[in-house]
Amino acid sequence: MVGAQWGDEGKGKIVDLLAQQSDVVCRYQGGPNAGHTIVTGGETFKIRQTPSGVISGRTSVIGAGCVVDPQVLLDELDELAARGIDTSVVVVSGNAHLIMPWHVAIDQASERRLGHLQIGTTRRGIGPAYADKASRIGIRVQDVLDPKILRQKIEVALAEKNLWLERIYEVDGFDLEEVWSRYAGFAERLAPYVGDVSLLVDEALRDGREVLFEGAQATLLDLDHGTYPFVTSSNPVASGAATGVGIGPTRIDRVLGVSKAYVTRVGEGPFPSEIDGPEQGRLRELGGEFGTVTGRERRCGWLDLVALRYAVRINGITSLALTKLDVLSSFPELPVCVRYRLRDGTETEHFPAHQSDFHHAEPVWDVLPGWSHDLEGATSLDDLPTEARRYVEYIVRELGVPIELVGVGAARDRVLA
Ligand code: IMP
């Protein structure tokens, strides 16, 4: 299951629904920058680091492709346990990288320094942690289990990071003993959760069990295929599931893309279908479009089929879940971006391969009729107002991909199949 837009598509709810039919649920990339909201049994859970499957008691795996903030993870596990959720189902790959305090400090300082050029990150240390992983100076989950190795690695890292923090960013550095004792202290709590994720998933698949890979962030935030540099530092696209967990790509049977019935984006960067005018604020209020992790206002736009067509291609999406259709009730007309007009006046239905074309892309709209009844009572697609059904059918026709789920309200059962 992957986000087909810029994140916040309502994946938490869809993954929770799919988790009911799964035995194992895996996170394969990202870290506490994700914010999944799950509403179930009248309770709201907001989780950032733990796979959503934990809420329904499924084996919940954090793969090697993830970055883990141990404090966030342990706090989250404590809170879930306090609310009666069994957290013994959580398994963390020893190869996942740790978010260290300097990653958070560098993320914050670097965004401040970039000023108006900032990426608008969640400031949780994601980018700096992945950068250290690629530079091969990262510290992994398995390292906390050996205090000697841990101390050595922190010492090596700090020799460089403190110079960087103090001299380049002009903020305080970190004390070796303090960081070491704090992280060594996590060892005892983390140890029972650490396991061989690749083997676990392989065995589950061999046993014919259902394994769900839960993408965090989304296609357009993918480091390689998203709207770089306004992206996250991992690979949320479907193929990232194979590398991020440690299985071959041939093991993935189906790819479900999750898309809102409109579009939102947090942070900076071009956004062709962003709504110009007061309807943006109205859509934001109706959809409750404020960040789960950061509380920031999300930018809102009408559905962008060019971007969604791209997501279908990049992920090999075999079906879609369309979320928050109910939020569109009461707009008399619903523009949908069907093509981009490029600088040379040509129009394209394909996502521009070059960033400057994307920056200057103007939306070409098709305007569909809206509907004015709310969708509260709908229990099947047949109950939807004709215009709402047409809106769904229109997307299916344009993209050539079936929509198998339609979200019509916040609670878990407000999804039509
Ligand atoms: P980072 O992942 O914190 O480095 O942030 C990089 C970009 O990804 C920023 O534009 C963030 O707003 C965006 N981003 C990261 N996680 C999420 C998410 O869960 N939903 C929406 N946007 C996200």
Short mmCIF file of C-alpha atoms and ligand atoms in Angstrom, two decimals:
data_model
loop_
_atom_site.label_atom_id
_atom_site.label_comp_id
_atom_site.label_asym_id
_atom_site.label_seq_id
_atom_site.Cartn_x
_atom_site.Cartn_y
_atom_site.Cartn_z
CA MET A 1 0.00 0.00 0.00
CA VAL A 2 1.52 3.27 -1.12
CA GLY A 3 0.62 6.91 -0.95
CA ALA A 4 -0.16 8.04 -4.49
CA GLN A 5 0.22 11.79 -3.84
CA TRP A 6 2.27 13.95 -1.44
CA GLY A 7 1.36 12.05 1.71
CA ASP A 8 -1.53 12.35 4.17
CA GLU A 9 -3.85 10.40 1.87
CA GLY A 10 -5.51 8.69 4.81
CA LYS A 11 -3.29 5.62 4.55
CA GLY A 12 -3.55 4.89 8.29
CA LYS A 13 -7.20 4.07 7.96
CA ILE A 14 -6.82 1.98 4.81
CA VAL A 15 -3.89 0.06 6.25
CA ASP A 16 -5.89 -0.57 9.40
CA LEU A 17 -8.70 -1.96 7.28
CA LEU A 18 -6.32 -4.16 5.25
CA ALA A 19 -4.56 -5.26 8.43
CA GLN A 20 -7.76 -7.12 9.36
CA GLN A 21 -7.02 -9.50 6.47
CA SER A 22 -3.25 -9.61 7.00
CA ASP A 23 -0.97 -11.62 9.25
CA VAL A 24 2.03 -9.33 9.08
CA VAL A 25 2.20 -5.57 8.54
CA CYS A 26 5.56 -4.00 7.59
CA ARG A 27 6.91 -0.48 7.53
CA TYR A 28 9.73 -0.40 4.95
CA GLN A 29 10.96 3.19 4.92
CA GLY A 30 10.76 6.50 6.74
CA GLY A 31 10.58 7.04 10.47
CA PRO A 32 8.72 9.26 12.91
CA ASN A 33 8.06 11.75 10.11
CA ALA A 34 5.00 9.67 9.24
CA GLY A 35 1.80 10.44 11.06
CA HIS A 36 -0.94 7.86 10.77
CA THR A 37 -4.28 8.59 12.36
CA ILE A 38 -6.50 5.60 13.03
CA VAL A 39 -10.00 5.95 14.42
CA THR A 40 -11.38 2.67 15.76
CA GLY A 41 -13.87 1.67 18.44
CA GLY A 42 -14.46 5.34 19.22
CA GLU A 43 -10.76 5.82 19.98
CA THR A 44 -8.24 7.83 18.00
CA PHE A 45 -4.66 6.60 17.70
CA LYS A 46 -1.94 8.77 16.23
CA ILE A 47 1.19 6.78 15.53
CA ARG A 48 4.42 7.86 13.88
CA GLN A 49 7.01 5.15 14.20
CA THR A 50 5.14 1.89 14.80
CA PRO A 51 3.42 0.02 11.93
CA SER A 52 -0.34 0.61 11.95
CA GLY A 53 -0.97 -3.15 12.21
CA VAL A 54 -0.14 -2.96 15.92
CA ILE A 55 -3.60 -1.54 16.61
CA SER A 56 -5.19 -4.77 15.35
CA GLY A 57 -2.65 -7.06 17.00
CA ARG A 58 -0.86 -8.11 13.80
CA THR A 59 2.85 -8.91 13.71
CA SER A 60 4.17 -5.42 13.04
CA VAL A 61 7.54 -5.10 11.43
CA ILE A 62 9.94 -2.17 11.11
CA GLY A 63 12.25 -3.01 8.20
CA ALA A 64 15.90 -2.23 7.52
CA GLY A 65 14.90 0.64 5.23
CA CYS A 66 13.42 2.57 8.16
CA VAL A 67 15.05 5.03 10.50
CA VAL A 68 14.13 4.66 14.15
CA ASP A 69 14.05 7.29 16.86
CA PRO A 70 14.26 4.98 19.88
CA GLN A 71 12.76 7.52 22.26
CA VAL A 72 9.77 8.06 19.97
CA LEU A 73 9.35 4.31 19.43
CA LEU A 74 9.50 3.44 23.13
CA ASP A 75 7.18 6.30 24.12
CA GLU A 76 4.74 5.15 21.47
CA LEU A 77 4.91 1.53 22.62
CA ASP A 78 4.36 2.63 26.23
CA GLU A 79 1.35 4.70 25.25
CA LEU A 80 -0.14 1.90 23.17
CA ALA A 81 0.41 -0.58 26.00
CA ALA A 82 -1.23 1.82 28.46
CA ARG A 83 -4.26 1.87 26.18
CA GLY A 84 -4.48 -1.91 26.20
CA ILE A 85 -2.71 -2.65 22.89
CA ASP A 86 -0.42 -5.71 22.80
CA THR A 87 2.97 -4.38 21.68
CA SER A 88 4.78 -7.72 21.84
CA VAL A 89 3.85 -8.13 18.15
CA VAL A 90 6.41 -5.47 17.15
CA VAL A 91 9.65 -6.60 15.48
CA VAL A 92 12.41 -4.14 14.57
CA SER A 93 15.20 -4.90 12.11
CA GLY A 94 18.65 -4.65 13.64
CA ASN A 95 19.75 -3.10 10.35
CA ALA A 96 17.41 -0.12 10.64
CA HIS A 97 19.31 3.08 11.34
CA LEU A 98 18.94 5.09 14.49
CA ILE A 99 18.01 8.72 14.55
CA MET A 100 20.55 10.28 16.89
CA PRO A 101 20.12 13.62 18.71
CA TRP A 102 22.49 15.35 16.29
CA HIS A 103 20.30 14.32 13.35
CA VAL A 104 17.40 16.22 14.86
CA ALA A 105 19.64 19.19 15.70
CA ILE A 106 21.10 19.28 12.17
CA ASP A 107 17.67 18.94 10.53
CA GLN A 108 16.45 21.93 12.55
CA ALA A 109 19.57 24.05 12.10
CA SER A 110 19.81 23.29 8.39
CA GLU A 111 16.19 24.26 7.74
CA ARG A 112 16.71 27.51 9.68
CA ARG A 113 19.81 28.23 7.67
CA LEU A 114 18.10 27.57 4.32
CA GLY A 115 15.57 30.30 5.22
CA HIS A 116 13.11 30.80 2.36
CA LEU A 117 14.81 27.95 0.47
CA GLN A 118 13.92 25.47 3.20
CA ILE A 119 12.42 22.08 2.32
CA GLY A 120 9.82 22.27 5.07
CA THR A 121 10.88 19.00 6.68
CA THR A 122 9.19 17.55 9.75
CA ARG A 123 12.46 18.37 11.62
CA ARG A 124 12.65 14.86 13.09
CA GLY A 125 16.16 14.20 11.83
CA ILE A 126 15.09 12.04 8.89
CA GLY A 127 17.31 13.53 6.16
CA PRO A 128 20.50 13.68 8.27
CA ALA A 129 19.98 10.09 9.47
CA TYR A 130 19.63 8.76 5.91
CA ALA A 131 22.59 10.90 4.83
CA ASP A 132 24.78 9.25 7.46
CA LYS A 133 23.49 5.84 6.40
CA ALA A 134 24.56 6.55 2.80
CA SER A 135 27.90 7.90 4.06
CA ARG A 136 28.35 4.68 6.07
CA ILE A 137 28.76 6.45 9.39
CA GLY A 138 25.26 5.70 10.63
CA ILE A 139 24.46 3.89 13.87
CA ARG A 140 22.08 0.96 13.62
CA VAL A 141 19.54 -0.57 15.96
CA GLN A 142 21.82 -3.58 16.52
CA ASP A 143 24.59 -1.26 17.72
CA VAL A 144 22.70 -0.31 20.89
CA LEU A 145 22.82 -3.95 21.92
CA ASP A 146 26.59 -3.77 22.33
CA PRO A 147 27.61 -0.90 24.62
CA LYS A 148 31.26 -1.00 23.51
CA ILE A 149 30.49 -0.75 19.81
CA LEU A 150 27.85 1.87 20.55
CA ARG A 151 30.30 4.04 22.44
CA GLN A 152 32.88 3.77 19.68
CA LYS A 153 30.40 4.71 16.99
CA ILE A 154 29.02 7.65 18.93
CA GLU A 155 32.57 8.86 19.56
CA VAL A 156 33.44 8.72 15.86
CA ALA A 157 30.22 10.45 14.87
CA LEU A 158 30.49 13.18 17.50
CA ALA A 159 34.05 14.08 16.53
CA GLU A 160 32.59 15.29 13.25
CA LYS A 161 29.03 16.26 14.22
CA ASN A 162 30.05 18.55 17.06
CA LEU A 163 32.40 20.49 14.78
CA TRP A 164 29.61 20.78 12.27
CA LEU A 165 27.03 21.88 14.84
CA GLU A 166 29.27 24.33 16.66
CA ARG A 167 31.23 25.85 13.79
CA ILE A 168 28.83 25.69 10.86
CA TYR A 169 25.44 25.90 12.50
CA GLU A 170 26.59 27.77 15.63
CA VAL A 171 24.52 25.65 18.00
CA ASP A 172 25.58 23.49 20.97
CA GLY A 173 27.17 20.11 20.36
CA PHE A 174 26.54 16.90 22.31
CA ASP A 175 28.38 15.23 25.16
CA LEU A 176 29.66 11.71 24.45
CA GLU A 177 28.93 10.32 27.92
CA GLU A 178 25.43 11.74 27.98
CA VAL A 179 24.41 10.42 24.57
CA TRP A 180 26.08 7.08 25.21
CA SER A 181 24.39 6.45 28.53
CA ARG A 182 21.02 7.52 27.13
CA TYR A 183 21.26 5.25 24.08
CA ALA A 184 22.83 2.36 26.00
CA GLY A 185 19.85 2.73 28.33
CA PHE A 186 17.50 2.02 25.41
CA ALA A 187 19.18 -1.35 24.86
CA GLU A 188 17.30 -3.26 27.50
CA ARG A 189 13.94 -1.92 26.36
CA LEU A 190 14.66 -2.38 22.64
CA ALA A 191 16.31 -5.82 22.77
CA PRO A 192 13.10 -7.89 22.95
CA TYR A 193 11.81 -6.21 19.80
CA VAL A 194 14.90 -6.72 17.61
CA GLY A 195 14.65 -9.56 15.10
CA ASP A 196 15.54 -10.83 11.62
CA VAL A 197 12.84 -9.09 9.62
CA SER A 198 13.82 -10.42 6.19
CA LEU A 199 13.68 -14.01 7.44
CA LEU A 200 10.44 -13.43 9.32
CA VAL A 201 8.70 -12.03 6.22
CA ASP A 202 10.15 -14.72 3.95
CA GLU A 203 8.88 -17.46 6.25
CA ALA A 204 5.48 -15.83 6.53
CA LEU A 205 5.20 -15.72 2.73
CA ARG A 206 6.35 -19.32 2.40
CA ASP A 207 3.68 -20.33 4.89
CA GLY A 208 1.09 -18.66 2.66
CA ARG A 209 0.39 -15.90 5.12
CA GLU A 210 -0.75 -12.43 4.05
CA VAL A 211 1.90 -9.73 4.35
CA LEU A 212 1.04 -6.09 3.97
CA PHE A 213 3.70 -3.48 3.23
CA GLU A 214 2.68 -0.12 4.56
CA GLY A 215 4.23 2.82 2.72
CA ALA A 216 4.81 6.01 4.69
CA GLN A 217 4.98 9.41 3.00
CA ALA A 218 4.21 8.98 -0.69
CA THR A 219 5.15 8.74 -4.36
CA LEU A 220 5.77 12.44 -4.93
CA LEU A 221 7.93 12.56 -1.78
CA ASP A 222 10.12 9.70 -3.03
CA LEU A 223 13.81 10.55 -2.99
CA ASP A 224 14.37 9.30 -6.56
CA HIS A 225 10.99 9.79 -8.23
CA GLY A 226 9.35 12.60 -6.28
CA THR A 227 9.50 16.35 -6.64
CA TYR A 228 13.15 16.64 -5.60
CA PRO A 229 14.45 18.43 -3.53
CA PHE A 230 11.05 18.80 -1.82
CA VAL A 231 10.95 15.14 -0.92
CA THR A 232 11.75 12.86 1.97
CA SER A 233 15.03 10.94 2.11
CA SER A 234 13.74 7.41 1.53
CA ASN A 235 11.85 5.42 -1.13
CA PRO A 236 8.14 5.24 -0.36
CA VAL A 237 7.37 3.82 -3.84
CA ALA A 238 6.22 0.20 -4.04
CA SER A 239 9.58 -1.21 -5.07
CA GLY A 240 11.02 0.28 -1.87
CA ALA A 241 9.05 -2.37 0.02
CA ALA A 242 11.32 -5.11 -1.33
CA THR A 243 14.61 -3.40 -0.42
CA GLY A 244 13.28 -1.90 2.79
CA VAL A 245 12.23 -5.25 4.21
CA GLY A 246 14.68 -7.58 2.50
CA ILE A 247 12.62 -9.69 0.08
CA GLY A 248 12.71 -9.96 -3.70
CA PRO A 249 10.42 -7.81 -5.88
CA THR A 250 8.80 -10.97 -7.31
CA ARG A 251 7.13 -11.54 -3.93
CA ILE A 252 4.84 -8.53 -4.26
CA ASP A 253 1.47 -9.50 -5.76
CA ARG A 254 -0.58 -6.34 -5.74
CA VAL A 255 -0.03 -2.63 -5.24
CA LEU A 256 -2.80 -0.53 -3.77
CA GLY A 257 -2.35 3.21 -4.26
CA VAL A 258 -4.09 5.49 -1.79
CA SER A 259 -5.25 8.86 -3.04
CA LYS A 260 -7.48 11.52 -1.60
CA ALA A 261 -10.40 12.66 -3.72
CA TYR A 262 -8.46 15.95 -3.83
CA VAL A 263 -4.81 16.77 -3.10
CA THR A 264 -2.86 18.15 -0.14
CA ARG A 265 0.78 18.96 0.29
CA VAL A 266 2.80 19.92 3.37
CA GLY A 267 5.99 21.89 3.03
CA GLU A 268 7.39 23.74 0.10
CA GLY A 269 7.53 23.05 -3.62
CA PRO A 270 5.42 23.40 -6.76
CA PHE A 271 1.80 22.27 -6.65
CA PRO A 272 -0.03 22.86 -9.98
CA SER A 273 -3.56 22.03 -8.82
CA GLU A 274 -3.34 24.12 -5.61
CA ILE A 275 -6.59 26.02 -5.16
CA ASP A 276 -6.40 29.72 -5.73
CA GLY A 277 -8.88 31.56 -3.51
CA PRO A 278 -11.08 31.02 -0.46
CA GLU A 279 -12.13 27.50 -1.45
CA GLN A 280 -8.68 26.31 -0.37
CA GLY A 281 -9.37 27.38 3.22
CA ARG A 282 -12.82 25.83 3.07
CA LEU A 283 -11.48 22.51 1.85
CA ARG A 284 -8.78 22.60 4.56
CA GLU A 285 -11.38 23.13 7.31
CA LEU A 286 -13.78 20.52 5.94
CA GLY A 287 -11.02 17.96 5.52
CA GLY A 288 -9.25 18.80 8.80
CA GLU A 289 -6.07 19.27 6.79
CA PHE A 290 -3.57 20.00 9.52
CA GLY A 291 -0.42 17.90 10.01
CA THR A 292 -0.57 14.91 12.39
CA VAL A 293 3.10 15.27 13.30
CA THR A 294 3.65 19.01 12.96
CA GLY A 295 0.16 20.55 13.23
CA ARG A 296 1.00 22.61 10.14
CA GLU A 297 -1.70 23.74 7.72
CA ARG A 298 -1.68 21.56 4.64
CA ARG A 299 -1.89 23.23 1.25
CA CYS A 300 -5.01 22.04 -0.59
CA GLY A 301 -5.76 21.51 -4.27
CA TRP A 302 -8.21 19.81 -6.61
CA LEU A 303 -7.52 16.28 -7.80
CA ASP A 304 -4.53 16.08 -10.14
CA LEU A 305 -4.84 13.21 -12.61
CA VAL A 306 -1.46 13.93 -14.20
CA ALA A 307 0.28 13.30 -10.90
CA LEU A 308 -1.95 10.32 -10.14
CA ARG A 309 -1.24 8.77 -13.56
CA TYR A 310 2.45 9.12 -12.74
CA ALA A 311 1.92 7.36 -9.40
CA VAL A 312 0.17 4.50 -11.21
CA ARG A 313 3.24 4.14 -13.47
CA ILE A 314 6.00 4.52 -10.86
CA ASN A 315 4.43 2.10 -8.40
CA GLY A 316 2.75 -0.33 -10.78
CA ILE A 317 -0.50 0.40 -8.97
CA THR A 318 -3.06 -2.36 -9.58
CA SER A 319 -5.96 -0.68 -7.77
CA LEU A 320 -6.74 2.50 -5.90
CA ALA A 321 -8.35 3.51 -2.64
CA LEU A 322 -9.98 6.92 -2.93
CA THR A 323 -10.23 8.57 0.48
CA LYS A 324 -12.17 11.51 1.90
CA LEU A 325 -14.74 11.69 -0.87
CA ASP A 326 -17.18 13.03 1.75
CA VAL A 327 -15.05 16.16 2.17
CA LEU A 328 -16.00 17.24 -1.35
CA SER A 329 -19.76 17.24 -0.58
CA SER A 330 -21.19 20.74 -0.91
CA PHE A 331 -18.86 22.14 -3.53
CA PRO A 332 -21.16 22.95 -6.49
CA GLU A 333 -18.42 22.24 -9.00
CA LEU A 334 -15.32 20.05 -8.80
CA PRO A 335 -12.43 20.96 -11.06
CA VAL A 336 -10.07 18.09 -11.88
CA CYS A 337 -6.64 18.69 -13.40
CA VAL A 338 -6.48 16.48 -16.50
CA ARG A 339 -3.38 17.80 -18.23
CA TYR A 340 -0.54 20.26 -17.63
CA ARG A 341 0.07 23.17 -19.99
CA LEU A 342 3.82 23.61 -20.37
CA ARG A 343 5.78 26.80 -21.03
CA ASP A 344 5.83 26.24 -24.77
CA GLY A 345 2.04 26.06 -24.82
CA THR A 346 1.85 22.30 -25.38
CA GLU A 347 -0.30 20.15 -23.15
CA THR A 348 0.65 16.82 -21.64
CA GLU A 349 -1.04 14.16 -19.58
CA HIS A 350 2.34 12.84 -18.41
CA PHE A 351 4.18 14.12 -15.37
CA PRO A 352 7.08 16.29 -16.58
CA ALA A 353 10.46 14.58 -16.34
CA HIS A 354 12.22 17.92 -15.96
CA GLN A 355 11.77 19.99 -12.79
CA SER A 356 11.54 23.35 -14.62
CA ASP A 357 8.63 22.05 -16.70
CA PHE A 358 6.91 20.96 -13.52
CA HIS A 359 7.58 24.29 -11.79
CA HIS A 360 5.90 26.17 -14.63
CA ALA A 361 3.12 23.66 -15.35
CA GLU A 362 -0.36 25.19 -15.47
CA PRO A 363 -3.34 22.96 -14.77
CA VAL A 364 -5.86 22.24 -17.54
CA TRP A 365 -9.19 21.60 -15.84
CA ASP A 366 -12.19 19.45 -16.51
CA VAL A 367 -15.06 20.60 -14.30
CA LEU A 368 -17.36 17.92 -12.88
CA PRO A 369 -20.67 18.62 -11.16
CA GLY A 370 -20.59 18.43 -7.35
CA TRP A 371 -23.24 17.06 -4.98
CA SER A 372 -24.86 18.59 -1.96
CA HIS A 373 -25.99 15.64 0.21
CA ASP A 374 -23.53 14.42 2.79
CA LEU A 375 -22.38 10.81 2.41
CA GLU A 376 -22.97 9.87 6.07
CA GLY A 377 -25.67 7.30 5.38
CA ALA A 378 -24.03 5.63 2.38
CA THR A 379 -23.32 1.95 2.96
CA SER A 380 -22.59 0.99 -0.63
CA LEU A 381 -21.50 2.73 -3.81
CA ASP A 382 -25.12 2.59 -4.98
CA ASP A 383 -26.11 4.88 -2.10
CA LEU A 384 -23.85 7.65 -3.33
CA PRO A 385 -25.40 10.62 -5.09
CA THR A 386 -25.16 10.19 -8.88
CA GLU A 387 -22.58 12.97 -9.17
CA ALA A 388 -20.33 11.38 -6.53
CA ARG A 389 -20.51 8.03 -8.31
CA ARG A 390 -19.70 9.76 -11.60
CA TYR A 391 -16.71 11.43 -9.98
CA VAL A 392 -15.37 8.02 -8.97
CA GLU A 393 -16.13 6.44 -12.36
CA TYR A 394 -14.49 9.36 -14.13
CA ILE A 395 -11.19 8.73 -12.28
CA VAL A 396 -11.31 5.01 -13.08
CA ARG A 397 -11.85 5.78 -16.76
CA GLU A 398 -9.08 8.38 -16.95
CA LEU A 399 -6.50 6.23 -15.17
CA GLY A 400 -7.51 2.79 -16.36
CA VAL A 401 -7.15 1.44 -12.81
CA PRO A 402 -10.02 0.13 -10.67
CA ILE A 403 -10.95 1.91 -7.46
CA GLU A 404 -11.61 -0.78 -4.89
CA LEU A 405 -12.22 1.31 -1.80
CA VAL A 406 -13.89 4.69 -1.30
CA GLY A 407 -13.57 6.57 1.98
CA VAL A 408 -16.70 8.45 3.03
CA GLY A 409 -15.96 9.36 6.68
CA ALA A 410 -13.32 9.22 9.40
CA ALA A 411 -14.23 6.01 11.25
CA ARG A 412 -12.84 2.63 10.19
CA ASP A 413 -16.17 1.41 8.84
CA ARG A 414 -16.73 4.48 6.68
CA VAL A 415 -15.08 2.84 3.68
CA LEU A 416 -17.13 1.46 0.81
CA ALA A 417 -15.82 -1.53 -1.08
P1 IMP B 1 11.26 14.92 6.09
O1 IMP B 1 10.68 13.62 5.69
O2 IMP B 1 10.98 15.30 7.51
O3 IMP B 1 12.71 15.06 5.73
O4 IMP B 1 10.51 16.04 5.22
C1 IMP B 1 10.70 16.14 3.81
C2 IMP B 1 9.41 16.47 3.10
O5 IMP B 1 8.51 15.40 3.22
C3 IMP B 1 8.68 17.70 3.66
O6 IMP B 1 8.04 18.38 2.58
C4 IMP B 1 7.65 17.10 4.58
O7 IMP B 1 6.53 17.94 4.77
C5 IMP B 1 7.29 15.86 3.80
N1 IMP B 1 6.76 14.77 4.64
C6 IMP B 1 7.46 13.92 5.42
N2 IMP B 1 6.64 13.06 6.03
C7 IMP B 1 5.39 13.37 5.61
C8 IMP B 1 4.10 12.79 5.86
O8 IMP B 1 3.93 11.80 6.58
N3 IMP B 1 3.06 13.40 5.23
C9 IMP B 1 3.22 14.48 4.42
N4 IMP B 1 4.39 15.01 4.14
C10 IMP B 1 5.48 14.47 4.73
#
